[in-house]
């Protein structure tokens, strides 16, 4: 608010302590004095589609989203209308990496089952035996650690996970990216040198079949939607775990529920899920004992959300004034 | 089993897929051919008290516990009867450190609340706002990271947590140990050099009042029972989190429940709790939204439990034969 106040621009703030209505949003977009808009990823009112773009008055120059992902925004449509898009990369990488590592540990170590057991009062009835509630070890000697997408956040996750994996038998790291670069071997060598373990780009089949821990941290776009489907899951190890901290629709929920219930994979940890936030208590993934779901909290720490708010507002102010934006979607 | 088989000793195995009865245990102890016993920390049948020791025939030379802690064993009583005690230090340090870091992240990031929200179907009704479900950041610049006990496992936890904390503003690390050593400054300098952050032993009051993250990883003994009580909790920061991965009774449950319900501290993560495993679903700590409880799963990964089983059996065989034991309680 203080940054907005000192910008010389006037701010129209949603007056309710809840999401604004779509009508409220569209109504203000039409006002010719409105030159920019800040919005979020999470609210249906904030979807930047054809209807949204048509409602924008011609002085509106910038849409600034309080998120790094922009799959809720029609980027091409906005470009055609000369509207710039701001987002919040970088500032949330640490917080999302923290949650991702937490979900890896929770999934490997069967924490969903453990918590449910305690909550139901069933702990006292559990017979103790050496392998009760045991999961795969993260320091297992031949661990293969895989990433769907190997951008900034994946790299932060890797540097954290290497504090847990075996020092004597370091894990192999592999990732899939949208396309191989001409100097791919050189790039992978740089990654390997930087992290002190072997890192390499692989193809989709190898990612599926060799991973012990598979972490989804890529953009949602037409090429990644349903990337993890029944055919992919069918190639995975029965001891493998999957963590999605990117966007729900990259993993097909029906196929994942089937793979979890049949033991095709060991477990899953989800910060995101297709259809969120409208997830009912009888959703098959909510009911699965080998799946832990948290409500899209990846960036939810106080310092991170402050930094995202600041970057979101600075993008909007710069865009509205026609100045260079700190973080613009190209 | 293969190690036992090749030892030349005969094994009497509890035939049920559940804890044996106390009678079954005591009955076999009296058998003059029984020279050693393997037992666990978790079963009432396995408590090595006066009754247990009196039941032991005079050829019984060793009690080997499948745990690192031995607060279920009357060590002095066993010594008086010439019985050696084996335990399993070292092999479970990584697994317990993994779970401890996971509990730190879960507690800071309000994951108990998040999971409950998803399970109840309440996610769709949650209004999105920048600080909804936000917790303190682990990379906060002035973080104070504290340990009650700074042995092997605490040190493993610290090396993992340093992959999450700020590189530019590293955390201050402090710990309490049972007594200051004559060369305490030198010891702390060695820790500081090894971890690359300032590490120092402090007194109880300072531990309470300055910690942002307080991790309990000490032995349970008369001097640590109820160490974290209402007076201690009353000195803690309202934004602080507490994680106990050692033994339940080090933290007073009633006092912790009060501190959590009044917001005296931010949250707690417990792998252990007084009275486990008889914890009912209406226990105040089970019901607290800012407390996550898992059923003593610290060492529960497959590789770790195998290593513990092997060490437990090797201790028993060596003790029974009068050979030096791989890991004997002094």
XYZ file of C-alpha atoms in Angstrom:
660
model
C 0.000 0.000 0.000
C 2.837 2.426 0.781
C 4.395 1.796 -2.634
C 1.055 2.434 -4.312
C 0.520 5.565 -2.231
C 3.851 7.068 -3.295
C 3.355 6.198 -6.966
C 1.065 9.103 -7.693
C -1.518 6.657 -9.016
C -4.890 6.071 -7.417
C -5.785 2.524 -6.386
C -9.246 0.968 -6.455
C -9.202 -1.845 -3.900
C -11.694 -4.709 -3.654
C -13.587 -3.570 -0.523
C -14.631 -7.056 0.611
C -12.593 -9.505 2.681
C -13.316 -12.131 0.023
C -12.803 -12.550 -3.707
C -14.490 -9.827 -5.777
C -17.298 -10.746 -8.151
C -16.523 -11.079 -11.838
C -18.933 -8.193 -12.444
C -17.024 -5.945 -10.053
C -13.760 -6.741 -11.876
C -15.147 -6.324 -15.400
C -16.970 -3.135 -14.439
C -13.785 -1.434 -13.256
C -11.790 -2.623 -16.272
C -14.114 -0.587 -18.497
C -13.416 2.644 -16.595
C -11.087 4.669 -18.907
C -9.118 5.932 -15.913
C -8.040 2.370 -15.038
C -4.559 1.813 -16.493
C -3.538 -1.414 -14.848
C -4.834 -4.294 -12.769
C -3.333 -6.534 -10.092
C -4.867 -9.999 -9.763
C -4.194 -13.504 -8.492
C -4.014 -17.001 -9.909
C -6.570 -18.470 -7.566
C -9.867 -16.687 -8.133
C -12.351 -17.369 -10.942
C -12.970 -13.576 -11.020
C -9.382 -13.093 -12.144
C -9.238 -15.255 -15.262
C -7.797 -13.184 -18.111
C -9.748 -14.630 -21.044
C -11.463 -13.135 -24.046
C -14.309 -11.707 -21.946
C -11.802 -10.052 -19.582
C -9.734 -8.588 -22.408
C -12.788 -7.262 -24.235
C -13.889 -5.513 -21.041
C -10.570 -3.624 -20.785
C -10.662 0.047 -21.685
C -8.074 1.161 -24.196
C -5.927 2.924 -21.589
C -5.356 -0.306 -19.674
C -1.726 -1.163 -20.273
C -0.807 -3.864 -17.755
C -2.118 -6.964 -16.038
C 0.071 -7.876 -13.044
C -0.441 -11.281 -11.467
C 0.432 -12.194 -7.880
C 1.970 -15.502 -9.036
C 4.861 -16.794 -11.079
C 2.635 -18.973 -13.294
C 0.359 -17.313 -15.852
C -1.707 -20.169 -17.190
C -4.813 -18.189 -16.099
C -3.888 -15.458 -18.584
C -4.399 -15.447 -22.347
C -0.916 -14.127 -23.102
C -1.348 -13.930 -26.874
C -4.718 -12.200 -26.572
C -3.244 -9.657 -24.169
C -0.294 -9.004 -26.493
C -2.637 -8.404 -29.426
C -4.365 -5.710 -27.372
C -1.028 -4.175 -26.336
C -1.396 -5.196 -22.695
C 1.785 -6.189 -20.869
C 1.819 -8.990 -18.305
C 3.767 -8.840 -15.035
C 4.413 -11.842 -12.776
C 6.487 -12.706 -9.693
C 9.336 -15.081 -10.554
C 12.335 -15.552 -8.275
C 10.919 -14.191 -5.045
C 8.902 -17.349 -4.365
C 11.500 -19.930 -5.429
C 12.808 -20.630 -1.923
C 9.376 -20.995 -0.347
C 8.128 -23.338 -3.078
C 11.351 -25.362 -2.893
C 10.883 -25.713 0.886
C 7.340 -27.067 0.482
C 8.454 -29.389 -2.321
C 11.159 -31.002 -0.196
C 8.669 -31.304 2.662
C 6.216 -33.108 0.361
C 8.979 -35.462 -0.836
C 9.763 -36.428 2.763
C 6.084 -36.712 3.733
C 5.364 -38.968 0.772
C 8.381 -41.239 1.184
C 7.782 -41.582 4.910
C 4.011 -42.243 4.760
C 3.113 -39.263 6.889
C -0.461 -39.073 5.572
C -1.067 -42.559 6.983
C 0.704 -41.674 10.203
C -1.310 -38.502 10.813
C -4.592 -40.286 10.038
C -3.702 -43.064 12.449
C -3.090 -40.585 15.272
C -6.241 -38.563 14.515
C -8.456 -41.650 14.458
C -7.111 -42.862 17.799
C -5.757 -45.968 16.074
C -2.152 -45.582 17.221
C -2.771 -47.658 20.368
C -4.039 -50.561 18.250
C -1.072 -50.595 15.882
C 1.098 -53.629 16.584
C 4.720 -52.561 16.560
C 6.871 -54.395 14.064
C 10.151 -53.350 12.448
C 8.655 -52.421 9.063
C 5.279 -51.007 10.130
C 4.744 -47.584 8.507
C 8.172 -47.727 6.857
C 8.850 -46.084 3.523
C 11.761 -45.906 1.079
C 14.892 -44.194 2.367
C 15.945 -40.904 0.780
C 19.579 -41.870 1.371
C 19.242 -45.155 -0.533
C 22.514 -45.805 -2.435
C 21.135 -46.005 -6.008
C 18.604 -43.189 -5.806
C 17.431 -41.557 -9.050
C 16.069 -38.070 -8.503
C 14.044 -36.635 -11.385
C 12.540 -33.327 -12.348
C 9.843 -32.500 -14.844
C 11.183 -29.048 -15.628
C 14.584 -27.933 -14.384
C 14.214 -24.212 -13.867
C 14.970 -22.024 -10.909
C 12.712 -23.787 -8.388
C 13.832 -27.308 -9.357
C 17.434 -26.231 -8.866
C 16.603 -24.877 -5.401
C 14.913 -28.194 -4.591
C 17.963 -30.143 -5.734
C 20.366 -28.133 -3.592
C 18.145 -28.847 -0.548
C 17.658 -32.561 -1.311
C 21.415 -33.095 -1.599
C 21.607 -32.357 2.141
C 19.509 -35.528 2.672
C 20.824 -37.988 0.104
C 23.795 -40.299 0.552
C 27.229 -38.636 0.469
C 28.968 -41.932 -0.323
C 26.565 -42.938 -3.107
C 25.230 -39.629 -4.458
C 21.950 -39.774 -6.405
C 21.702 -39.593 -10.163
C 19.747 -36.551 -11.257
C 17.764 -36.395 -14.487
C 15.250 -33.972 -15.911
C 12.981 -33.375 -18.856
C 12.823 -29.963 -20.492
C 10.666 -28.771 -23.389
C 13.403 -29.326 -25.961
C 17.095 -30.264 -26.081
C 19.468 -27.349 -26.636
C 22.240 -27.494 -29.266
C 24.815 -27.355 -26.436
C 22.869 -29.729 -24.179
C 25.915 -31.756 -23.092
C 27.722 -28.603 -22.063
C 24.687 -27.354 -20.135
C 24.383 -30.669 -18.277
C 28.098 -30.632 -17.485
C 27.666 -27.175 -15.940
C 24.790 -28.447 -13.814
C 26.839 -31.484 -12.773
C 29.780 -29.310 -11.776
C 27.576 -26.909 -9.874
C 25.705 -29.547 -7.853
C 28.533 -32.083 -7.526
C 26.363 -34.943 -8.834
C 25.664 -36.223 -12.339
C 22.799 -34.219 -13.887
C 21.425 -34.952 -17.360
C 18.477 -34.228 -19.621
C 16.571 -37.372 -20.594
C 13.489 -38.202 -22.648
C 10.024 -38.785 -21.219
C 10.158 -42.603 -21.122
C 13.411 -42.658 -19.199
C 12.088 -40.106 -16.731
C 9.069 -42.331 -16.103
C 10.863 -45.650 -15.801
C 13.976 -44.725 -13.794
C 12.779 -42.225 -11.190
C 12.661 -43.020 -7.497
C 11.524 -39.491 -6.721
C 9.799 -37.508 -9.487
C 9.215 -33.815 -8.907
C 6.897 -31.799 -11.151
C 7.965 -28.159 -11.371
C 7.277 -27.016 -14.932
C 4.882 -24.541 -16.552
C 1.387 -25.634 -17.420
C 0.958 -25.297 -21.167
C -0.561 -27.469 -23.922
C 2.582 -29.634 -24.075
C 2.638 -30.351 -20.347
C -1.099 -30.792 -19.693
C -1.744 -34.447 -18.703
C 1.992 -35.158 -19.119
C 1.795 -37.566 -16.185
C -1.014 -39.848 -17.386
C -1.785 -43.577 -17.131
C 0.750 -44.505 -19.802
C 3.490 -42.547 -17.975
C 2.492 -43.849 -14.527
C 2.426 -47.410 -15.888
C 6.154 -47.139 -16.622
C 7.060 -45.917 -13.136
C 8.592 -48.042 -10.386
C 6.235 -49.406 -7.737
C 8.503 -47.837 -5.115
C 8.541 -44.393 -6.760
C 6.973 -41.244 -5.354
C 5.564 -38.294 -7.277
C 5.393 -34.696 -6.036
C 3.547 -31.938 -7.908
C 4.200 -28.379 -6.771
C 3.559 -26.742 -10.158
C 0.013 -26.838 -11.577
C -2.637 -29.517 -11.079
C -3.480 -30.387 -14.701
C 0.091 -31.514 -15.483
C -0.830 -34.713 -13.610
C -4.060 -36.470 -14.614
C -5.986 -36.933 -11.360
C -7.992 -40.001 -12.448
C -4.884 -41.762 -13.682
C -2.959 -40.887 -10.531
C -5.783 -42.120 -8.288
C -5.763 -45.424 -10.177
C -1.972 -45.760 -9.952
C -2.074 -45.091 -6.200
C -4.918 -47.506 -5.471
C -3.315 -50.328 -7.440
C 0.150 -49.794 -5.997
C 1.560 -48.858 -9.400
C 3.501 -46.142 -7.562
C 4.260 -45.831 -3.852
C 2.772 -42.452 -3.092
C 2.108 -38.875 -4.142
C 2.407 -35.430 -2.577
C 0.389 -32.617 -4.116
C 0.425 -28.891 -3.491
C -1.833 -28.478 -6.524
C -4.635 -30.496 -8.076
C -6.894 -30.143 -11.109
C -10.117 -28.374 -10.186
C -8.721 -26.665 -7.084
C -10.038 -25.155 -4.873
C -13.282 -27.083 -5.519
C -12.007 -30.374 -4.120
C -14.578 -32.316 -2.135
C -13.822 -34.553 0.834
C -14.712 -37.635 -1.224
C -12.325 -36.875 -4.097
C -10.452 -40.140 -4.755
C -7.081 -38.451 -4.192
C -8.254 -36.924 -0.897
C -9.345 -40.373 0.278
C -6.144 -42.157 -0.831
C -3.979 -43.071 2.177
C -0.819 -42.858 0.070
C -1.520 -39.323 -1.145
C -0.987 -36.131 0.816
C -2.664 -32.957 -0.453
C -2.106 -29.433 0.794
C -4.100 -26.450 -0.474
C -1.648 -24.701 -2.835
C 0.559 -23.324 -0.068
C 3.855 -23.427 -1.974
C 4.581 -19.734 -1.658
C 2.698 -19.245 1.631
C 5.281 -17.837 3.935
C 5.035 -14.317 5.249
C 8.311 -12.952 3.842
C 7.646 -14.494 0.433
C 4.108 -13.190 0.131
C 5.341 -9.706 1.093
C 7.986 -9.881 -1.643
C 5.398 -11.141 -4.155
C 3.013 -8.319 -3.226
C 5.763 -5.749 -3.687
C 6.842 -7.130 -7.065
C 3.234 -7.403 -8.229
C 2.564 -3.763 -7.336
C 5.846 -2.523 -8.855
C 5.025 -4.352 -12.092
C 1.593 -2.739 -12.183
C 2.875 0.781 -11.485
C 5.687 0.542 -14.049
C 3.348 -0.955 -16.650
C 0.684 1.696 -16.054
C 3.246 4.497 -16.407
C 4.882 2.905 -19.452
C 8.172 2.358 -17.588
C 10.238 -0.868 -17.848
C 8.622 -3.517 -15.636
C 10.732 -5.413 -13.053
C 9.341 -8.814 -14.173
C 7.434 -8.924 -17.437
C 6.255 -12.067 -19.247
C 7.965 -11.972 -22.655
C 17.428 -63.983 10.740
C 20.404 -65.057 8.612
C 22.834 -63.512 11.104
C 21.107 -65.324 13.954
C 21.122 -68.581 11.989
C 24.878 -68.446 11.401
C 25.644 -67.499 15.033
C 25.342 -71.028 16.366
C 22.772 -69.759 18.865
C 19.150 -70.810 18.880
C 16.486 -68.093 18.661
C 13.081 -68.144 20.322
C 10.864 -65.839 18.271
C 7.553 -64.338 19.387
C 5.202 -66.455 17.221
C 2.421 -63.843 16.938
C 2.189 -60.987 14.486
C 1.608 -58.667 17.455
C 3.411 -57.700 20.650
C 4.051 -60.677 22.957
C 2.399 -60.798 26.367
C 4.397 -59.818 29.418
C 3.931 -63.388 30.682
C 5.415 -64.834 27.498
C 8.461 -62.561 27.861
C 8.998 -63.190 31.589
C 8.461 -66.937 31.167
C 11.258 -67.224 28.608
C 13.628 -65.035 30.624
C 13.536 -67.642 33.391
C 14.664 -70.437 31.063
C 18.357 -71.077 32.010
C 19.228 -71.663 28.350
C 18.232 -68.084 27.445
C 21.417 -65.991 27.373
C 20.184 -62.794 25.763
C 17.068 -60.940 24.705
C 16.211 -58.531 21.872
C 13.388 -56.095 22.564
C 11.925 -52.761 21.473
C 11.188 -49.407 23.023
C 7.536 -49.387 22.116
C 5.865 -52.326 23.826
C 4.748 -52.490 27.471
C 5.873 -56.149 27.420
C 9.439 -54.980 26.906
C 9.946 -52.665 29.867
C 13.156 -53.651 31.657
C 12.211 -52.883 35.245
C 12.706 -54.659 38.540
C 10.143 -57.332 37.668
C 11.872 -58.019 34.356
C 15.341 -58.203 35.898
C 14.183 -60.508 38.692
C 12.714 -62.855 36.102
C 16.067 -63.180 34.276
C 17.910 -66.460 34.788
C 21.523 -66.114 35.870
C 22.903 -67.074 32.446
C 21.207 -64.101 30.795
C 24.042 -61.737 29.888
C 22.567 -59.159 27.494
C 19.491 -57.056 26.780
C 19.617 -55.612 23.261
C 17.117 -52.896 22.383
C 15.951 -52.060 18.867
C 16.269 -48.311 19.594
C 18.884 -45.729 20.356
C 17.109 -44.498 23.494
C 17.046 -46.710 26.595
C 14.723 -44.869 28.949
C 12.611 -48.086 29.062
C 15.558 -49.913 30.668
C 16.719 -49.762 34.289
C 20.387 -49.423 33.377
C 21.713 -49.417 36.959
C 19.599 -52.427 37.912
C 20.838 -54.338 34.881
C 24.453 -53.462 35.692
C 24.057 -54.709 39.260
C 22.956 -58.065 37.860
C 25.852 -58.150 35.390
C 23.599 -57.720 32.345
C 24.982 -55.672 29.463
C 22.760 -53.360 27.410
C 23.019 -52.991 23.622
C 21.326 -50.227 21.606
C 21.359 -48.874 18.025
C 22.998 -45.441 17.847
C 24.283 -43.989 14.588
C 22.346 -46.105 12.117
C 19.113 -44.177 12.654
C 20.558 -40.659 12.799
C 19.857 -39.822 9.151
C 16.282 -41.106 9.191
C 15.417 -39.246 12.403
C 17.081 -36.081 11.092
C 14.981 -36.336 7.894
C 11.731 -36.574 9.879
C 12.806 -33.744 12.181
C 13.415 -31.349 9.280
C 10.096 -32.419 7.763
C 8.316 -31.600 11.049
C 10.045 -28.197 11.205
C 8.776 -27.338 7.728
C 5.287 -28.737 8.396
C 4.988 -26.724 11.596
C 6.294 -23.438 10.196
C 4.111 -23.742 7.111
C 0.853 -24.727 8.882
C 0.517 -27.999 7.022
C -1.741 -29.568 9.689
C -4.272 -26.824 9.018
C -3.812 -27.179 5.272
C -4.358 -30.948 5.239
C -7.425 -30.656 7.490
C -8.882 -28.008 5.218
C -8.523 -30.258 2.163
C -9.896 -33.342 3.958
C -12.949 -31.493 5.236
C -13.788 -30.158 1.780
C -13.266 -26.623 3.080
C -10.687 -25.539 0.498
C -13.360 -24.225 -1.880
C -14.744 -21.955 0.855
C -11.382 -20.449 1.767
C -11.214 -16.846 0.535
C -7.844 -16.268 -1.083
C -5.849 -13.456 0.467
C -2.094 -12.856 0.471
C -1.492 -14.005 4.054
C -4.064 -16.813 4.353
C -2.366 -19.966 5.710
C 1.027 -18.230 5.781
C 3.648 -19.118 8.358
C 7.081 -17.792 9.336
C 9.791 -18.130 6.696
C 12.678 -20.502 7.380
C 14.951 -18.155 5.427
C 14.083 -15.152 7.610
C 17.229 -12.996 8.044
C 17.507 -13.054 11.851
C 16.583 -16.688 12.457
C 17.673 -18.329 15.720
C 17.831 -22.101 15.448
C 18.009 -23.960 18.746
C 18.597 -27.484 19.933
C 17.816 -29.127 23.223
C 20.682 -31.597 23.047
C 23.369 -31.287 20.394
C 24.431 -34.848 19.709
C 24.728 -36.783 16.493
C 21.116 -36.386 15.344
C 20.942 -32.652 16.098
C 24.082 -32.141 14.048
C 22.551 -34.049 11.132
C 19.457 -31.859 11.422
C 21.550 -28.702 11.384
C 23.451 -29.705 8.238
C 20.110 -30.292 6.484
C 18.460 -27.088 7.735
C 21.368 -24.986 6.499
C 20.291 -25.930 2.959
C 17.036 -24.020 3.657
C 18.128 -20.998 5.670
C 19.350 -17.699 4.261
C 22.841 -17.719 2.738
C 23.179 -13.950 3.067
C 21.983 -13.803 6.679
C 22.860 -17.209 8.141
C 20.976 -18.285 11.258
C 22.420 -18.179 14.752
C 22.581 -21.639 16.257
C 22.388 -22.307 19.984
C 21.989 -25.398 22.091
C 21.636 -26.620 25.626
C 23.630 -29.615 26.848
C 23.596 -31.299 30.250
C 26.644 -29.379 31.505
C 29.259 -26.974 30.157
C 32.637 -28.545 29.401
C 35.885 -26.991 30.633
C 36.851 -26.300 26.990
C 33.337 -25.211 25.986
C 34.482 -22.206 23.921
C 36.856 -24.372 21.937
C 34.127 -26.977 21.328
C 31.716 -24.310 20.105
C 34.391 -22.832 17.848
C 34.866 -26.275 16.284
C 31.124 -26.563 15.680
C 31.058 -23.060 14.194
C 33.932 -23.871 11.846
C 32.377 -27.154 10.792
C 28.926 -25.760 10.007
C 29.992 -22.310 8.782
C 27.584 -20.529 11.153
C 27.923 -19.327 14.717
C 27.118 -22.186 17.130
C 27.153 -21.764 20.914
C 26.022 -23.448 24.111
C 23.558 -21.332 26.089
C 21.577 -21.676 29.316
C 17.959 -22.763 29.520
C 16.412 -19.282 29.741
C 18.210 -18.038 26.659
C 17.189 -21.146 24.732
C 13.563 -20.471 25.642
C 13.476 -16.765 24.950
C 15.529 -16.462 21.753
C 14.544 -19.487 19.654
C 12.581 -19.170 16.431
C 12.830 -22.920 15.855
C 13.433 -25.158 18.879
C 14.277 -28.785 18.241
C 14.204 -31.364 21.043
C 16.697 -34.170 20.451
C 18.114 -35.147 23.838
C 17.906 -38.228 26.059
C 14.982 -38.648 28.394
C 16.334 -38.759 31.937
C 15.334 -37.177 35.264
C 17.030 -33.885 34.335
C 15.207 -33.572 30.976
C 11.741 -34.819 31.976
C 9.271 -31.892 31.710
C 12.156 -29.649 30.599
C 9.750 -27.836 28.276
C 7.029 -26.844 30.756
C 4.736 -23.861 31.214
C 7.491 -21.683 32.664
C 9.758 -22.473 29.663
C 6.961 -22.049 27.103
C 5.981 -18.747 28.721
C 9.398 -17.324 27.804
C 9.194 -18.387 24.141
C 8.381 -16.084 21.235
C 4.819 -16.106 19.956
C 6.194 -16.826 16.476
C 8.372 -19.750 17.608
C 7.852 -23.393 16.684
C 8.773 -26.459 18.725
C 9.636 -29.890 17.321
C 10.095 -32.972 19.524
C 11.649 -36.021 17.871
C 13.236 -37.425 21.047
C 10.940 -38.706 23.820
C 7.459 -37.479 24.732
C 7.927 -36.684 28.434
C 10.647 -34.082 27.765
C 7.775 -31.779 26.773
C 4.860 -31.460 29.190
C 1.760 -32.165 27.099
C -0.702 -30.154 29.192
C 1.560 -27.128 29.207
C 2.171 -27.408 25.466
C -1.556 -27.718 24.723
C -2.147 -24.552 26.755
C 0.669 -22.663 24.989
C -0.696 -23.678 21.584
C -4.305 -22.776 22.340
C -3.390 -19.358 23.739
C -0.981 -18.518 20.930
C 1.960 -18.419 23.344
C 3.916 -20.223 20.604
C 3.108 -20.543 16.904
C 3.028 -24.316 16.496
C 4.448 -27.710 17.378
C 5.489 -30.834 15.510
C 5.695 -34.070 17.477
C 7.037 -37.471 16.530
C 6.657 -38.494 20.180
C 4.196 -37.712 22.936
C 3.784 -38.692 26.584
C 1.566 -41.746 26.924
C 2.111 -42.996 23.356
C 0.786 -45.123 21.776
C -2.385 -44.698 23.884
C -3.331 -41.337 22.421
C -7.042 -40.864 21.873
C -8.606 -38.825 19.097
C -9.788 -36.222 21.617
C -6.338 -35.617 23.169
C -5.937 -31.811 23.286
C -2.746 -31.957 21.200
C -4.426 -34.162 18.575
C -7.241 -31.638 18.291
C -4.972 -28.566 18.137
C -4.858 -27.115 14.610
C -1.341 -25.763 15.175
C 0.096 -29.123 16.226
C 1.055 -31.961 13.917
C 1.566 -35.407 15.456
C 2.996 -38.475 13.751
C 3.185 -41.880 15.459
C 6.873 -42.180 16.398
C 8.079 -42.752 12.843
C 11.483 -41.090 13.188
C 13.503 -44.134 12.245
C 10.825 -45.690 10.022
C 12.555 -46.096 6.710
C 13.289 -49.498 5.285
C 17.082 -49.206 5.067
C 17.308 -47.755 8.573
C 15.139 -50.410 10.191
C 17.201 -53.119 8.473
C 20.393 -51.555 9.851
C 18.832 -51.270 13.325
C 17.710 -54.916 13.202
C 21.209 -56.019 12.228
C 22.893 -53.992 14.970
C 20.355 -55.166 17.553
C 20.981 -58.815 16.670
C 24.776 -58.407 16.546
C 24.701 -56.790 19.996
C 22.649 -59.688 21.347
C 24.879 -62.379 19.835
C 28.109 -60.735 20.993
C 26.701 -60.127 24.466
C 25.403 -63.701 24.790
C 28.787 -65.092 23.769
C 30.724 -62.689 25.992
C 32.353 -60.982 22.982
C 32.776 -57.187 22.688
C 29.430 -55.678 21.613
C 29.259 -53.344 18.584
C 27.169 -50.757 20.509
C 26.940 -51.152 24.265
C 25.427 -48.637 26.699
C 28.267 -47.665 29.045
